Amino acid sequence: MASSSSSSLSSAISIQEKYDVFLSFRGEDTRNQFASYLYAALSAKHISTFMDDHQLERGDQISPTLRKAIHESKIWVIIFSENFASSTWCLDELAEILECKKRNEQGTVMPIFYGIDPSAVRKQEGSYGVAFQELEKRFEDRMEKVKLWRAALTEASNLCGLDSKDFRPECKLVQRIVEDVLLKLPKYISNEHFYGHLIGIGKKVEEIELSLSIGSTDVHIVGIWGMGGIGKTTLASVVYQRLSYSQFKGCCFIWNVREEYARHGANHLRKKLLSELLNDEAILKMDSPFVASPCILDRLRHTKVLIVLDDVDSSNQLEALVEGYYRLAPGSRIIVTTRNMQVLKKVTDRFYKVELLNHAESLELFRLHAFGKNSPVIDDEMVLEVTRYANGNPLALKVLGSFLHSKSKEEWKIALNKLKIIPNREIQDVLKISYEGLDDKEIQSIFLDIACLFDQSFTRDHVESILKASDPFVKIAISVLIDRSLIENRVSPIGNKLWMHDLIRQMGRTIVCDEHKEPGNRSRLWDPKDICHVLERDTGTAMVEGISLNMCRMNRDVKVHRAAFSMMYNLRIFKIFVCHNMNENKWYICDCKDKNKFKLYLPQGLDSYLSDKLNYFQWDLYPLRSLPSHVSLENLVELILRGSRLQRLWNHGVQSLLVLRKIDLSYSKMLNEIPDMSLAPNLESINFEGCTSLVKVLSSVENLHRLTYLNLNSCSKLRDLKEISRNTWYWDIVNFINNLPLYSSQAHIYQTFPVNLTDLHLDWTAIEEVPPSIWHLSSLVRLDLNYCSGLESISTSICKLISLESLRLCGCVKLFKFPEILEPMEHLTYLELGHSPIQELPESIKNLVSLRRLCIFSCKNIEFLPTSLCNLRKLEHINIQRCSNLKKLPPLPNASLSLLLDHNERLKSLPELPSSCFCLSAICCTSLETIPNWKAPLLHHLSSNHIRGQINFYGCEKLDQNTRNIILAGRGIFQILSGLKFGRMCDDFEFCYPGDEIPKWFSYQSGSTSMNIRLPPYWNNDNFLGLAFCVVIYQHKIIDHPLFLGIGCKLNFKTIPDSLLCEHDSFMRLGGDDDSSDHVVMWYVEELTLQNSGLSWRSNCCTMACLHLSLECGYCHDVDEDVNVNYNDDTYIDGNEYGEIKKFGVWFVYKEDIERFDVDTKSKNKRRFDECCETSGSEGSHGIENDVLHSKKLKVMSLI
C-alpha cells in the first residue's frame, strides 16, 4: 500500500519542476556502480530522478537538454569522485547548478564525496590539482572560466555533505542519501499540489498534523470523526500522502475497514496491513499474523510506521488490526477515520472533529463540479438553493454538482423541486450507513423521533425529559447518536441544542416514509399534507407514534374527524403548533389566532379516547372548550395548549399526573379556572400569561414543591394570591399581574414576596413606592418597575440589595428623584431611567461601581449630569438621547465604548472623548459646534472584543471645519482599519458627518456614481483586507417614516475580456431623516464578505473592478428607542428624488495600511504633546499626511 500510494502521489502532483532529483557524476568513475545503485534506490521510492545516460561526453559545453533538466529539478545530488574535475562537462554542470540555486534561492545541493577527501575538492589538491593544471593550460585564454570552476568546487565542498568513508558497506550510503532526499522533498511541494481541487482542506490538514505531534517519540492514535460524506477519508488521504513521503519507513492505508472486515474478515486485513508495513509478501501466506505476535512485533519495533485505518465502525475492528500498537517503534502513528466516537474513546483522547464547509467553500466546491469553473451559468439563486440543501456537506455538493453539470436551467428547476420530495439516493445511501450501524432498535427509534418530530429549537435536556417517560435510557441513547455523528450537541444561550444536519434529517424521514405507502400506517407524521389526510379521513392506526404539524405550512382548512385519534393507541408525541421556537415572542400566539390563514376545525368534537401513552401533548389554538372526557394523562410530561378556546382543562375530578412537569395555557383567554393539581407532585412550570378570564388559582398549587416557574402576567381578573403559601420561596422567575394591590405603604415586601426571589417584574402595576423593606429581598437579581404610573419614590435602602444586577425604571411619570446611593453596589450593571421626569442624578451615583450600561433617554428635565460620572470606571454604554434640555456633559469614563446623544438640541460641545469610544451617535444635535479631542489608539494595541463601530453626526451642521475634516475624517479611517483588522462584518459599521471632502486615503476618486479600476497582478494577496468606500451626499427632501434613505453599491470583479467573476451588492443606510447639507458617508466590505459572494481570491485573476452607486429607499420597522433600528432589505425603491451623490471614493485596504496609520498616529500624538508643552495646553490639529497613503496606486482606467 505504501508503494502504491507513493506512486499515485507522484503521478498526481503536477509541479513546475519536472524532476525531484538531478544526479551529477563522472560517468567513467561511478556510472556502472555507485550512481546506478543510487538511481535504482531513488526510483524504487518513486522519486523522479534525472540521470544522464550518455556514455560519452560531446563538446566542451553541456547540452540544452541537460541544462533544462537542471533547472527543472528540486534537489541536486553531486557525486564528487576521483576524476570529477577532469571533466569540463561535470564542472559546467556544477557551475550551472550553483547558479540556478543562487538565482532561484530554492532547491538543495547535496554533495557526496565518493572515494575523495572533501578537502581535496575544496582546495583542488591531489587528482583535482592535477586536473586543474591541465585545465589552466587548455583554457589559458579563458582563465575566467577556470576561476569559475574553482569557485564552484570550493562553494559546493563547503556545503554539508556525506563522505563515503563514513559508510560501510556502500549500501548504507545509498540508504542515507535516499532518506535525506525524502526528508527534503516535501518542502518543495506546495499545498496546492497536495490539495489539487480539494476545497477548504488546508487548515484542517494542518490541525490534524498538529494533533499527530510528529516530532514526539511516543506512539499514539489520532481519530478523524464526523458525519458521513464530510471528507474524513479525503483528509486522511492527504495527510497520509504528505507524511508517508518522507517521515516513515513503513506505511499502509487500509480503505473502508468496515466493509472489508465484513467481507473478508480480520485475518485478511491483518495480512494486508503487516505485509505492506514490512514490505514482506511472505506474511500473506501466514495463517494468522498478529501485530502483537513476537516475530512480527520484533520487526515492527525497529520500523517507524504510519497506519491509516479508514471507516472503522467498531472497537473490535480496531483491536483486531492494531492490538498492542503502543509497542510499535517510537514515533509511529495511527490515524483512524470513523463516524463512531466510541471507537476512539477506548484508545485515544486525540481526535479531530471534521466541520462542515462554510458558505464560500460550499459555493466554490459546487461550482467546480457543476460548471468546471467558478463562474456560474445558472441563476445564482438556484446555486444558493443547492448549497443550502447540501448545508456544507462535501459529498452532497460534489454529487449534486456532477448531477446538474451540463443541464439546462429548466432541468435544474425540475431537479431541485424533486430533491425536496425524493432525496438523492447516492447521498442517502452513504448517510444511512450510520443509522444501520445502530444495533439497538430503541436507539434507532429515538433517532427517528428527533428527525421527524423535534426541530432545532429543542434543547437536549428538553428532549430527554419528554422521551424519558417512554424510554428511561434515553440519555445514553442520545449520547450514542452524538458519538455516531447523527446529531450534534451545540451550546446556545438557553442550553445545549440538539442539532441535526438537514440531509440526515431527510434520511431519517425517508426511512419512515418507506414503512408504508399509506401515511396512517407509518410510525411518525410531520408532512402537513399527510397529517391532514389522516385526520380528515380517520386513517390513523396503532402504527402512529408521533405527529408534528406546523399549522403555518397548511394550505387549506381541515375538518378533523371526531374519531381521528381513536385507533392511535401508541401515540406518544403530539404537536400541533404555530411557531417553531418555543421561546417566540409572547404575543405571537395571540396574534396567530387572527393571522393564521388556515385552521383545524373539530365540528363534531373529539371522541373521549386519547392514547394513554402520550408523553407530550401540544395543540396551539386548540378549538374545544375542554379536553375529551375520561382522557388519561398519566404518562404526560408536558401539556401545552397556547391560545386555546379552553374554559377548563377537563370536566371531571382530579387527574393523576405523576410525571407532568410543565403546563402552558398562555393566552387562553376564555380559561376561567384551573383544575386541582394536587396529584401533579413533579410539576415545575406553570404559564397562565394572558389568561384574562382566570379568576382563581386553587390552593392546591401551594403544595407543588418543585414549582420553579409561575407566570401570571396579564391575568387581569386575578386579584388574590393569598392562597399561595409563602413557602414557595424557591421560585426563580415570577411575573406578576397588573392589578396586584401593592400600593399600601404599610405592607412589607417580605410579606408579599418570597425572600429568595431572584427576578421581580412589577411593570405596569399600581405600586406607589419602593419601601425600605425592599432590602429583605437579598437574592433579587433583577427588579423591573417600568411604566408604574403611580410610583413616586424609591427608598435609599435599595442600595442594600446586594445581588441586584439590573434596575429598570422606564416610564415612571411621577418619579422626579432618583435615590441617593449610600453605599457601593457591587453587582448592579444596568440602570434604565428613560421617559421619566427625573431632574438630576445624585453625585452618589459614583457608588454604582460595577455599572456598565446607563440609559436615561427622553428625560426632558435633565440639564446636567453629575461630575462623579467619570468615576464609574466600568461604564461602557451611555444612552442620553432626546434629553432636550441637556446642555453639557461631564468628563466621561475612559472605559466608555458607546455614547448615544441623538436629538439633544441644546448640547453645544462634547468633553474629550475616550480613545476607546467606538460607537458615538449624535444625530441632529443641531447646536453642537466642536469636539475638543478624540485620540485614536494604536491599532496594534487593540483587541477584537470592541463593540461595533458606528459614528454618526448627521445633521450636526454647526460643527467647525477642524472637527469635520481633521478629527472626524481621521476617526473614520481609524474605524475602518480597526473593523477590517479583526474581520468585523460590515453590517456593524456606520460613519457619517457633515462635510464635502473625501479623505485622501481614498486614492481613487470620482465626481460621478461609477468607477472602473484596472487591477494589477496579485492585488488580492494575503495582505488584502477589504474595500472601503466614501461618498459625499446631499439629501434635499425630507423622507417620511417608515421609509429610510441609503446608498446601494454594486461591485463587479471581472477579467478581460469582460467575463464576470464575482458580483457583490452592499447597502449603507443613512442615519438621518431630515433634509440637510452635504454629508460624508463611509463604509467598507471585508474580504470574507467578498469571498462569500463567490470570488475565489487565489484561483481567479481579476483584472477589473467596476463600481456603481445609487440612492435607494427601504422600509424600517418600529422599534424601541434604545435598540438599533432593523429594516427589511428584501425590497428597495429608487431614492434619487430625495438626494444626490456628489463625490465617490474607493480605497483598497491592506495590512500595511494599519502599520502606516499607527506610524502617523504616533507622530501626531507626539506633536500634540510638544505643542501642549509649548503653548500651555493649546490643542493643535493636523491632517492625514500624503506619505501615509497606500503605496501601490491602482491605475484608474476610466471614470464614468
Short mmCIF file of N, CA and C in Angstrom, two decimals, residues 339-421:
data_model
loop_
_atom_site.label_atom_id
_atom_site.label_comp_id
_atom_site.label_asym_id
_atom_site.label_seq_id
_atom_site.Cartn_x
_atom_site.Cartn_y
_atom_site.Cartn_z
N ARG A 339 -17.17 7.29 12.00
CA ARG A 339 -18.37 8.06 12.37
C ARG A 339 -18.74 7.80 13.82
N ASN A 340 -18.08 6.84 14.45
CA ASN A 340 -18.46 6.38 15.77
C ASN A 340 -17.41 6.79 16.79
N MET A 341 -17.71 7.78 17.58
CA MET A 341 -16.78 8.27 18.58
C MET A 341 -16.38 7.21 19.60
N GLN A 342 -17.27 6.24 19.86
CA GLN A 342 -16.96 5.20 20.83
C GLN A 342 -15.73 4.41 20.43
N VAL A 343 -15.49 4.28 19.15
CA VAL A 343 -14.29 3.58 18.66
C VAL A 343 -13.03 4.28 19.17
N LEU A 344 -13.07 5.60 19.19
CA LEU A 344 -11.89 6.38 19.57
C LEU A 344 -11.73 6.51 21.07
N LYS A 345 -12.83 6.61 21.80
CA LYS A 345 -12.77 6.88 23.23
C LYS A 345 -12.00 5.82 24.01
N LYS A 346 -11.98 4.58 23.49
CA LYS A 346 -11.30 3.50 24.19
C LYS A 346 -9.79 3.52 24.02
N VAL A 347 -9.31 4.21 22.98
CA VAL A 347 -7.88 4.13 22.67
C VAL A 347 -7.17 5.47 22.66
N THR A 348 -7.90 6.58 22.59
CA THR A 348 -7.23 7.87 22.49
C THR A 348 -8.13 9.01 22.92
N ASP A 349 -7.51 10.07 23.37
CA ASP A 349 -8.24 11.31 23.61
C ASP A 349 -7.87 12.36 22.56
N ARG A 350 -7.15 11.91 21.53
CA ARG A 350 -6.79 12.80 20.43
C ARG A 350 -7.72 12.51 19.26
N PHE A 351 -8.63 13.38 19.02
CA PHE A 351 -9.48 13.20 17.85
C PHE A 351 -9.82 14.56 17.26
N TYR A 352 -10.05 14.54 15.97
CA TYR A 352 -10.34 15.77 15.23
C TYR A 352 -11.74 15.67 14.65
N LYS A 353 -12.59 16.60 15.05
CA LYS A 353 -13.95 16.63 14.51
C LYS A 353 -13.96 17.44 13.22
N VAL A 354 -14.37 16.81 12.14
CA VAL A 354 -14.39 17.49 10.84
C VAL A 354 -15.65 18.35 10.75
N GLU A 355 -15.45 19.63 10.53
CA GLU A 355 -16.57 20.56 10.43
C GLU A 355 -17.07 20.67 8.99
N LEU A 356 -18.29 21.13 8.84
CA LEU A 356 -18.87 21.36 7.53
C LEU A 356 -18.14 22.50 6.82
N LEU A 357 -18.23 22.53 5.50
CA LEU A 357 -17.67 23.64 4.74
C LEU A 357 -18.46 24.91 5.02
N ASN A 358 -17.78 26.06 5.00
CA ASN A 358 -18.52 27.31 5.14
C ASN A 358 -19.18 27.68 3.82
N HIS A 359 -19.88 28.81 3.83
CA HIS A 359 -20.67 29.19 2.66
C HIS A 359 -19.80 29.38 1.42
N ALA A 360 -18.68 30.11 1.57
CA ALA A 360 -17.81 30.37 0.41
C ALA A 360 -17.21 29.08 -0.12
N GLU A 361 -16.77 28.20 0.77
CA GLU A 361 -16.18 26.92 0.35
C GLU A 361 -17.22 26.06 -0.35
N SER A 362 -18.45 26.07 0.17
CA SER A 362 -19.53 25.29 -0.44
C SER A 362 -19.80 25.76 -1.86
N LEU A 363 -19.87 27.06 -2.04
CA LEU A 363 -20.11 27.61 -3.37
C LEU A 363 -18.99 27.22 -4.33
N GLU A 364 -17.76 27.32 -3.87
CA GLU A 364 -16.62 27.02 -4.74
C GLU A 364 -16.61 25.55 -5.15
N LEU A 365 -16.87 24.65 -4.18
CA LEU A 365 -16.85 23.22 -4.48
C LEU A 365 -17.98 22.84 -5.41
N PHE A 366 -19.17 23.38 -5.15
CA PHE A 366 -20.31 23.05 -6.01
C PHE A 366 -20.09 23.55 -7.43
N ARG A 367 -19.62 24.79 -7.56
CA ARG A 367 -19.40 25.35 -8.89
C ARG A 367 -18.32 24.57 -9.65
N LEU A 368 -17.32 24.10 -8.91
CA LEU A 368 -16.26 23.33 -9.55
C LEU A 368 -16.82 22.09 -10.24
N HIS A 369 -17.78 21.42 -9.58
CA HIS A 369 -18.35 20.19 -10.13
C HIS A 369 -19.53 20.45 -11.07
N ALA A 370 -20.23 21.57 -10.84
CA ALA A 370 -21.38 21.85 -11.69
C ALA A 370 -20.99 22.52 -12.99
N PHE A 371 -19.95 23.35 -12.95
CA PHE A 371 -19.59 24.14 -14.13
C PHE A 371 -18.16 23.90 -14.61
N GLY A 372 -17.35 23.27 -13.79
CA GLY A 372 -15.96 23.09 -14.14
C GLY A 372 -15.13 24.33 -13.87
N LYS A 373 -15.77 25.38 -13.36
CA LYS A 373 -15.08 26.62 -13.01
C LYS A 373 -15.98 27.37 -12.04
N ASN A 374 -15.50 28.50 -11.54
CA ASN A 374 -16.26 29.24 -10.53
C ASN A 374 -17.33 30.15 -11.10
N SER A 375 -17.33 30.36 -12.40
CA SER A 375 -18.30 31.28 -12.99
C SER A 375 -19.60 30.55 -13.31
N PRO A 376 -20.71 30.92 -12.64
CA PRO A 376 -21.96 30.19 -12.85
C PRO A 376 -22.64 30.54 -14.17
N VAL A 377 -23.36 29.55 -14.70
CA VAL A 377 -24.15 29.79 -15.90
C VAL A 377 -25.63 29.68 -15.58
N ILE A 378 -25.95 29.33 -14.36
CA ILE A 378 -27.33 29.23 -13.90
C ILE A 378 -27.56 30.35 -12.89
N ASP A 379 -28.81 30.78 -12.72
CA ASP A 379 -29.13 31.84 -11.77
C ASP A 379 -28.47 31.58 -10.42
N ASP A 380 -27.88 32.63 -9.85
CA ASP A 380 -27.23 32.50 -8.55
C ASP A 380 -28.18 31.94 -7.50
N GLU A 381 -29.45 32.32 -7.56
CA GLU A 381 -30.41 31.85 -6.57
C GLU A 381 -30.53 30.33 -6.59
N MET A 382 -30.46 29.76 -7.77
CA MET A 382 -30.55 28.30 -7.89
C MET A 382 -29.29 27.65 -7.33
N VAL A 383 -28.15 28.26 -7.55
CA VAL A 383 -26.90 27.75 -6.98
C VAL A 383 -26.98 27.81 -5.46
N LEU A 384 -27.46 28.92 -4.94
CA LEU A 384 -27.58 29.07 -3.49
C LEU A 384 -28.57 28.06 -2.91
N GLU A 385 -29.61 27.75 -3.65
CA GLU A 385 -30.60 26.77 -3.16
C GLU A 385 -29.96 25.40 -3.00
N VAL A 386 -29.12 25.02 -3.95
CA VAL A 386 -28.44 23.73 -3.85
C VAL A 386 -27.47 23.72 -2.67
N THR A 387 -26.71 24.79 -2.50
CA THR A 387 -25.74 24.83 -1.40
C THR A 387 -26.44 24.87 -0.05
N ARG A 388 -27.60 25.51 0.01
CA ARG A 388 -28.37 25.48 1.26
C ARG A 388 -28.84 24.06 1.56
N TYR A 389 -29.26 23.35 0.52
CA TYR A 389 -29.73 21.97 0.69
C TYR A 389 -28.58 21.09 1.18
N ALA A 390 -27.39 21.22 0.58
CA ALA A 390 -26.24 20.41 0.98
C ALA A 390 -25.70 20.83 2.34
N ASN A 391 -25.87 22.08 2.69
CA ASN A 391 -25.50 22.59 4.02
C ASN A 391 -24.07 22.23 4.41
N GLY A 392 -23.14 22.44 3.50
CA GLY A 392 -21.73 22.29 3.82
C GLY A 392 -21.20 20.88 3.75
N ASN A 393 -22.00 19.89 3.32
CA ASN A 393 -21.52 18.52 3.22
C ASN A 393 -20.82 18.33 1.87
N PRO A 394 -19.52 18.05 1.85
CA PRO A 394 -18.78 17.97 0.58
C PRO A 394 -19.33 16.90 -0.37
N LEU A 395 -19.69 15.73 0.17
CA LEU A 395 -20.20 14.67 -0.69
C LEU A 395 -21.44 15.14 -1.43
N ALA A 396 -22.37 15.76 -0.71
CA ALA A 396 -23.61 16.22 -1.33
C ALA A 396 -23.33 17.28 -2.39
N LEU A 397 -22.40 18.18 -2.10
CA LEU A 397 -22.06 19.23 -3.07
C LEU A 397 -21.46 18.64 -4.34
N LYS A 398 -20.58 17.65 -4.18
CA LYS A 398 -19.95 17.03 -5.36
C LYS A 398 -20.97 16.21 -6.16
N VAL A 399 -21.79 15.43 -5.46
CA VAL A 399 -22.76 14.58 -6.16
C VAL A 399 -23.77 15.44 -6.91
N LEU A 400 -24.31 16.45 -6.23
CA LEU A 400 -25.31 17.30 -6.87
C LEU A 400 -24.69 18.15 -7.98
N GLY A 401 -23.46 18.63 -7.76
CA GLY A 401 -22.79 19.40 -8.80
C GLY A 401 -22.57 18.57 -10.06
N SER A 402 -22.09 17.33 -9.88
CA SER A 402 -21.87 16.45 -11.03
C SER A 402 -23.18 16.09 -11.71
N PHE A 403 -24.23 15.88 -10.91
CA PHE A 403 -25.53 15.52 -11.47
C PHE A 403 -26.11 16.65 -12.32
N LEU A 404 -25.93 17.89 -11.87
CA LEU A 404 -26.51 19.05 -12.56
C LEU A 404 -25.60 19.59 -13.67
N HIS A 405 -24.40 19.04 -13.77
CA HIS A 405 -23.45 19.51 -14.78
C HIS A 405 -24.03 19.38 -16.19
N SER A 406 -23.93 20.43 -16.95
CA SER A 406 -24.35 20.48 -18.36
C SER A 406 -25.86 20.42 -18.54
N LYS A 407 -26.61 20.52 -17.47
CA LYS A 407 -28.07 20.51 -17.60
C LYS A 407 -28.60 21.93 -17.79
N SER A 408 -29.76 22.02 -18.42
CA SER A 408 -30.35 23.32 -18.72
C SER A 408 -30.96 23.92 -17.45
N LYS A 409 -31.31 25.20 -17.56
CA LYS A 409 -31.93 25.90 -16.45
C LYS A 409 -33.24 25.23 -16.05
N GLU A 410 -34.02 24.80 -17.02
CA GLU A 410 -35.30 24.14 -16.74
C GLU A 410 -35.07 22.81 -16.04
N GLU A 411 -34.04 22.07 -16.46
CA GLU A 411 -33.73 20.80 -15.80
C GLU A 411 -33.29 21.02 -14.36
N TRP A 412 -32.58 22.11 -14.13
CA TRP A 412 -32.18 22.44 -12.75
C TRP A 412 -33.42 22.63 -11.88
N LYS A 413 -34.38 23.38 -12.36
CA LYS A 413 -35.59 23.65 -11.58
C LYS A 413 -36.31 22.36 -11.24
N ILE A 414 -36.44 21.47 -12.24
CA ILE A 414 -37.12 20.20 -12.01
C ILE A 414 -36.36 19.38 -10.96
N ALA A 415 -35.04 19.34 -11.10
CA ALA A 415 -34.21 18.55 -10.19
C ALA A 415 -34.29 19.08 -8.76
N LEU A 416 -34.28 20.39 -8.61
CA LEU A 416 -34.33 20.98 -7.27
C LEU A 416 -35.68 20.73 -6.61
N ASN A 417 -36.75 20.82 -7.36
CA ASN A 417 -38.07 20.52 -6.80
C ASN A 417 -38.18 19.06 -6.40
N LYS A 418 -37.57 18.17 -7.18
CA LYS A 418 -37.61 16.74 -6.87
C LYS A 418 -36.83 16.44 -5.60
N LEU A 419 -35.70 17.13 -5.40
CA LEU A 419 -34.88 16.88 -4.22
C LEU A 419 -35.64 17.14 -2.93
N LYS A 420 -36.57 18.09 -2.96
CA LYS A 420 -37.33 18.41 -1.76
C LYS A 420 -38.25 17.25 -1.35
N ILE A 421 -38.61 16.42 -2.33
CA ILE A 421 -39.53 15.31 -2.07
C ILE A 421 -38.78 13.97 -2.01
#
